[in-house]
Amino acid sequence: MAPSGSLAVPLAVLGLLLWATPGTHGRRSDVRILTDDNWRELLRGEWMVEFYAPWCPACQNLQPEWEGFAEWGEDLEINVAKVDVTEQTGLSGRFIITALPTIYHCKDGEIRRYQGPRTKNDFINFVSEKEWKSIEPVSSWFGPSSILMSSMSALFRLSMYIRTCYDYFIEDLGLPVWASYTIFALATLLSGLLLGLCMIYVADCLCPSKRRKPQSYSSKKPLPEFSQPLEKMVEEHEAAEEDISEEVAGSKEGANKDFPQSAIRQRPVGPSLPTDKS
């Protein structure tokens, strides 16, 4: 019993030493994890970012090289990170990831896609010799912080949310496929209707239509632009009628005065009766 008790202390000390030795229980990775919440850190400083998927064989082969490159990050003054596109769908849409693995170099907000060899030494030379300067940066229109790429990120997240809802309907609720499609069709129609109403409301607020008041046409009060000519025409017409009536009245009075004399003068004189000469 004594020998076994004497060996317990040395074995315990040896176990502690082995546990404290680096590499025996797993070394902490120098690769940083980027998500939809902290991705804006890329816009400050220098970064190398890998977009990968756990099921991708090429990504699995790249992991040892990427981990080895991350160990040089402090010496090269560069941050080495990775993004799991299966979990961060928004970032995959923001950077337009179409192939795996995809590697980007970021320097103070300028994004460049790395397309060189994928070994640790190649990554180190790319950063130390500043080979990234020979690569044209991504246009600001397609940068990860632009409005266009933000919209693309939202669409990717929406597609993932729809996929999650579909799995919930089929697997958890046990709905048939046609029922889930019907729900999505109705939701699409309703959302389109609401979006159309919102667009019409915004357009009406920004560019309101000009509503013209109906113009009242009155016989007593003519339109302003034609009032003066019409008044002149009415006055001239009334004056002309008065002149005509005065002339007609004067001609009638003159005819009545001259009628007896002219009648006497123009009265025919009949043949005189024969006189009796006897």
JSON list of N, CA, C and O in Angstrom, two decimals, residues 202-209:
[
{"chain": "A", "resi": 202, "resn": "VAL", "atom": "N", "xyz": [-46.25, 56.39, -51.04]},
{"chain": "A", "resi": 202, "resn": "VAL", "atom": "CA", "xyz": [-45.01, 57.17, -51.07]},
{"chain": "A", "resi": 202, "resn": "VAL", "atom": "C", "xyz": [-44.94, 58.05, -52.31]},
{"chain": "A", "resi": 202, "resn": "VAL", "atom": "O", "xyz": [-44.55, 59.23, -52.25]},
{"chain": "A", "resi": 203, "resn": "ALA", "atom": "N", "xyz": [-45.35, 57.50, -53.47]},
{"chain": "A", "resi": 203, "resn": "ALA", "atom": "CA", "xyz": [-45.34, 58.29, -54.71]},
{"chain": "A", "resi": 203, "resn": "ALA", "atom": "C", "xyz": [-46.30, 59.46, -54.62]},
{"chain": "A", "resi": 203, "resn": "ALA", "atom": "O", "xyz": [-46.01, 60.56, -55.10]},
{"chain": "A", "resi": 204, "resn": "ASP", "atom": "N", "xyz": [-47.45, 59.25, -53.99]},
{"chain": "A", "resi": 204, "resn": "ASP", "atom": "CA", "xyz": [-48.42, 60.33, -53.86]},
{"chain": "A", "resi": 204, "resn": "ASP", "atom": "C", "xyz": [-47.92, 61.41, -52.91]},
{"chain": "A", "resi": 204, "resn": "ASP", "atom": "O", "xyz": [-48.21, 62.59, -53.09]},
{"chain": "A", "resi": 205, "resn": "CYS", "atom": "N", "xyz": [-47.15, 60.99, -51.89]},
{"chain": "A", "resi": 205, "resn": "CYS", "atom": "CA", "xyz": [-46.59, 61.99, -50.97]},
{"chain": "A", "resi": 205, "resn": "CYS", "atom": "C", "xyz": [-45.46, 62.78, -51.61]},
{"chain": "A", "resi": 205, "resn": "CYS", "atom": "O", "xyz": [-45.34, 63.99, -51.39]},
{"chain": "A", "resi": 206, "resn": "LEU", "atom": "N", "xyz": [-44.63, 62.12, -52.39]},
{"chain": "A", "resi": 206, "resn": "LEU", "atom": "CA", "xyz": [-43.50, 62.80, -53.03]},
{"chain": "A", "resi": 206, "resn": "LEU", "atom": "C", "xyz": [-43.94, 63.65, -54.21]},
{"chain": "A", "resi": 206, "resn": "LEU", "atom": "O", "xyz": [-43.46, 64.77, -54.39]},
{"chain": "A", "resi": 207, "resn": "CYS", "atom": "N", "xyz": [-44.84, 63.14, -55.03]},
{"chain": "A", "resi": 207, "resn": "CYS", "atom": "CA", "xyz": [-45.31, 63.84, -56.23]},
{"chain": "A", "resi": 207, "resn": "CYS", "atom": "C", "xyz": [-46.83, 63.91, -56.20]},
{"chain": "A", "resi": 207, "resn": "CYS", "atom": "O", "xyz": [-47.50, 63.12, -56.88]},
{"chain": "A", "resi": 208, "resn": "PRO", "atom": "N", "xyz": [-47.41, 64.80, -55.40]},
{"chain": "A", "resi": 208, "resn": "PRO", "atom": "CA", "xyz": [-48.87, 64.85, -55.32]},
{"chain": "A", "resi": 208, "resn": "PRO", "atom": "C", "xyz": [-49.46, 65.34, -56.64]},
{"chain": "A", "resi": 208, "resn": "PRO", "atom": "O", "xyz": [-48.90, 66.19, -57.33]},
{"chain": "A", "resi": 209, "resn": "SER", "atom": "N", "xyz": [-50.61, 64.80, -57.01]},
{"chain": "A", "resi": 209, "resn": "SER", "atom": "CA", "xyz": [-51.29, 65.20, -58.24]},
{"chain": "A", "resi": 209, "resn": "SER", "atom": "C", "xyz": [-51.98, 66.53, -58.04]},
{"chain": "A", "resi": 209, "resn": "SER", "atom": "O", "xyz": [-52.48, 66.85, -56.95]}
]
